[in-house]
PDB file of C-alpha atoms in Angstrom:
ATOM      1  CA  MET A  12     -12.469-108.654 204.399  1.00  0.00           C
ATOM      2  CA  VAL A  13     -15.272-109.819 202.122  1.00  0.00           C
ATOM      3  CA  ASP A  14     -15.388-113.243 203.776  1.00  0.00           C
ATOM      4  CA  ILE A  15     -15.524-111.565 207.234  1.00  0.00           C
ATOM      5  CA  PHE A  16     -18.449-109.359 206.175  1.00  0.00           C
ATOM      6  CA  HIS A  17     -20.342-112.338 204.774  1.00  0.00           C
ATOM      7  CA  ARG A  18     -19.654-114.412 207.850  1.00  0.00           C
ATOM      8  CA  LEU A  19     -21.057-111.625 210.019  1.00  0.00           C
ATOM      9  CA  GLY A  20     -24.218-111.539 207.956  1.00  0.00           C
ATOM     10  CA  PHE A  21     -23.537-108.427 205.806  1.00  0.00           C
ATOM     11  CA  GLU A  22     -24.723-108.146 202.231  1.00  0.00           C
ATOM     12  CA  MET A  23     -22.969-106.195 199.495  1.00  0.00           C
ATOM     13  CA  VAL A  24     -25.145-103.389 198.239  1.00  0.00           C
ATOM     14  CA  GLN A  25     -22.458-101.745 196.104  1.00  0.00           C
ATOM     15  CA  CYS A  26     -18.852-102.496 195.332  1.00  0.00           C
ATOM     16  CA  SER A  27     -17.065-102.257 198.704  1.00  0.00           C
ATOM     17  CA  VAL A  28     -20.314-101.139 200.486  1.00  0.00           C
ATOM     18  CA  TYR A  29     -21.895-103.651 202.879  1.00  0.00           C
ATOM     19  CA  LEU A  30     -25.140-103.496 204.833  1.00  0.00           C
ATOM     20  CA  ARG A  31     -26.532-105.300 207.869  1.00  0.00           C
ATOM     21  CA  HIS A  32     -29.596-104.620 209.920  1.00  0.00           C
ATOM     22  CA  ALA A  33     -29.178-104.697 213.681  1.00  0.00           C
ATOM     23  CA  TRP A  34     -32.220-104.863 215.928  1.00  0.00           C
ATOM     24  CA  SER A  35     -30.660-102.706 218.672  1.00  0.00           C
ATOM     25  CA  ARG A  36     -27.974-100.089 219.142  1.00  0.00           C
ATOM     26  CA  GLU A  37     -26.079-102.574 221.354  1.00  0.00           C
ATOM     27  CA  LYS A  38     -26.079-105.173 218.569  1.00  0.00           C
ATOM     28  CA  ALA A  39     -24.921-102.540 216.056  1.00  0.00           C
ATOM     29  CA  GLU A  40     -22.052-101.536 218.304  1.00  0.00           C
ATOM     30  CA  SER A  41     -21.121-105.210 218.821  1.00  0.00           C
ATOM     31  CA  LEU A  42     -21.013-105.784 215.041  1.00  0.00           C
ATOM     32  CA  ALA A  43     -18.912-102.614 214.620  1.00  0.00           C
ATOM     33  CA  ARG A  44     -16.377-103.905 217.191  1.00  0.00           C
ATOM     34  CA  GLN A  45     -16.193-107.311 215.408  1.00  0.00           C
ATOM     35  CA  VAL A  46     -15.557-105.584 212.062  1.00  0.00           C
ATOM     36  CA  GLY A  47     -12.991-103.272 213.659  1.00  0.00           C
ATOM     37  CA  ASP A  48     -11.160-106.229 215.165  1.00  0.00           C
ATOM     38  CA  CYS A  49     -10.661-107.707 211.690  1.00  0.00           C
ATOM     39  CA  VAL A  50      -9.354-104.638 209.819  1.00  0.00           C
ATOM     40  CA  PRO A  51      -5.914-105.343 208.318  1.00  0.00           C
ATOM     41  CA  GLU A  52      -2.960-103.143 209.206  1.00  0.00           C
ATOM     42  CA  ALA A  53      -3.269-101.023 206.049  1.00  0.00           C
ATOM     43  CA  GLY A  54      -7.061-101.269 205.866  1.00  0.00           C
ATOM     44  CA  HIS A  55      -9.740 -98.595 206.205  1.00  0.00           C
ATOM     45  CA  VAL A  56     -13.341 -99.320 207.250  1.00  0.00           C
ATOM     46  CA  GLN A  57     -16.037 -96.836 208.156  1.00  0.00           C
ATOM     47  CA  VAL A  58     -19.142 -97.865 210.068  1.00  0.00           C
ATOM     48  CA  LEU A  59     -22.275 -95.772 209.759  1.00  0.00           C
ATOM     49  CA  PHE A  60     -25.317 -96.092 212.054  1.00  0.00           C
ATOM     50  CA  PHE A  61     -28.818 -95.342 210.739  1.00  0.00           C
ATOM     51  CA  THR A  62     -32.140 -95.655 212.528  1.00  0.00           C
ATOM     52  CA  ASP A  63     -34.937 -97.569 210.793  1.00  0.00           C
ATOM     53  CA  LYS A  64     -36.645 -94.252 210.097  1.00  0.00           C
ATOM     54  CA  GLN A  65     -33.524 -92.749 208.533  1.00  0.00           C
ATOM     55  CA  TYR A  66     -32.975 -95.808 206.372  1.00  0.00           C
ATOM     56  CA  ALA A  67     -36.595 -95.824 205.246  1.00  0.00           C
ATOM     57  CA  GLN A  68     -36.030 -92.326 203.878  1.00  0.00           C
ATOM     58  CA  SER A  69     -33.085 -93.333 201.755  1.00  0.00           C
ATOM     59  CA  GLN A  70     -33.328 -93.220 198.001  1.00  0.00           C
ATOM     60  CA  VAL A  71     -31.811 -95.766 195.622  1.00  0.00           C
ATOM     61  CA  PHE A  72     -31.144 -95.051 191.960  1.00  0.00           C
ATOM     62  CA  ARG A  73     -29.998 -97.742 189.525  1.00  0.00           C
ATOM     63  CA  GLY A  74     -28.805 -97.304 185.978  1.00  0.00           C
ATOM     64  CA  ARG A  75     -30.477 -99.176 183.156  1.00  0.00           C
ATOM     65  CA  SER A  76     -28.625-102.199 181.878  1.00  0.00           C
TER      66      SER A  76
END
C-alpha cells in the first residue's frame, strides 16, 4: 500500500498515517475511491476529510530526539 500512497502523491506524516491535500471535495472523493480500489482483501484503510480551516487548527506535538 505504501507504494500506492506515494504514487497518488500522499506523504507519510506518521507511521501508517498518510496525508494529501486536495483542492476540491470532488478531487478528495476521487482520491478516496482510488485508495479504496487498491485495498487488499484483508486490509483496512480509513479516509478522513478536513477543510483547510479545520486542518489549520490542528496541533502537532513532537518528542525531543
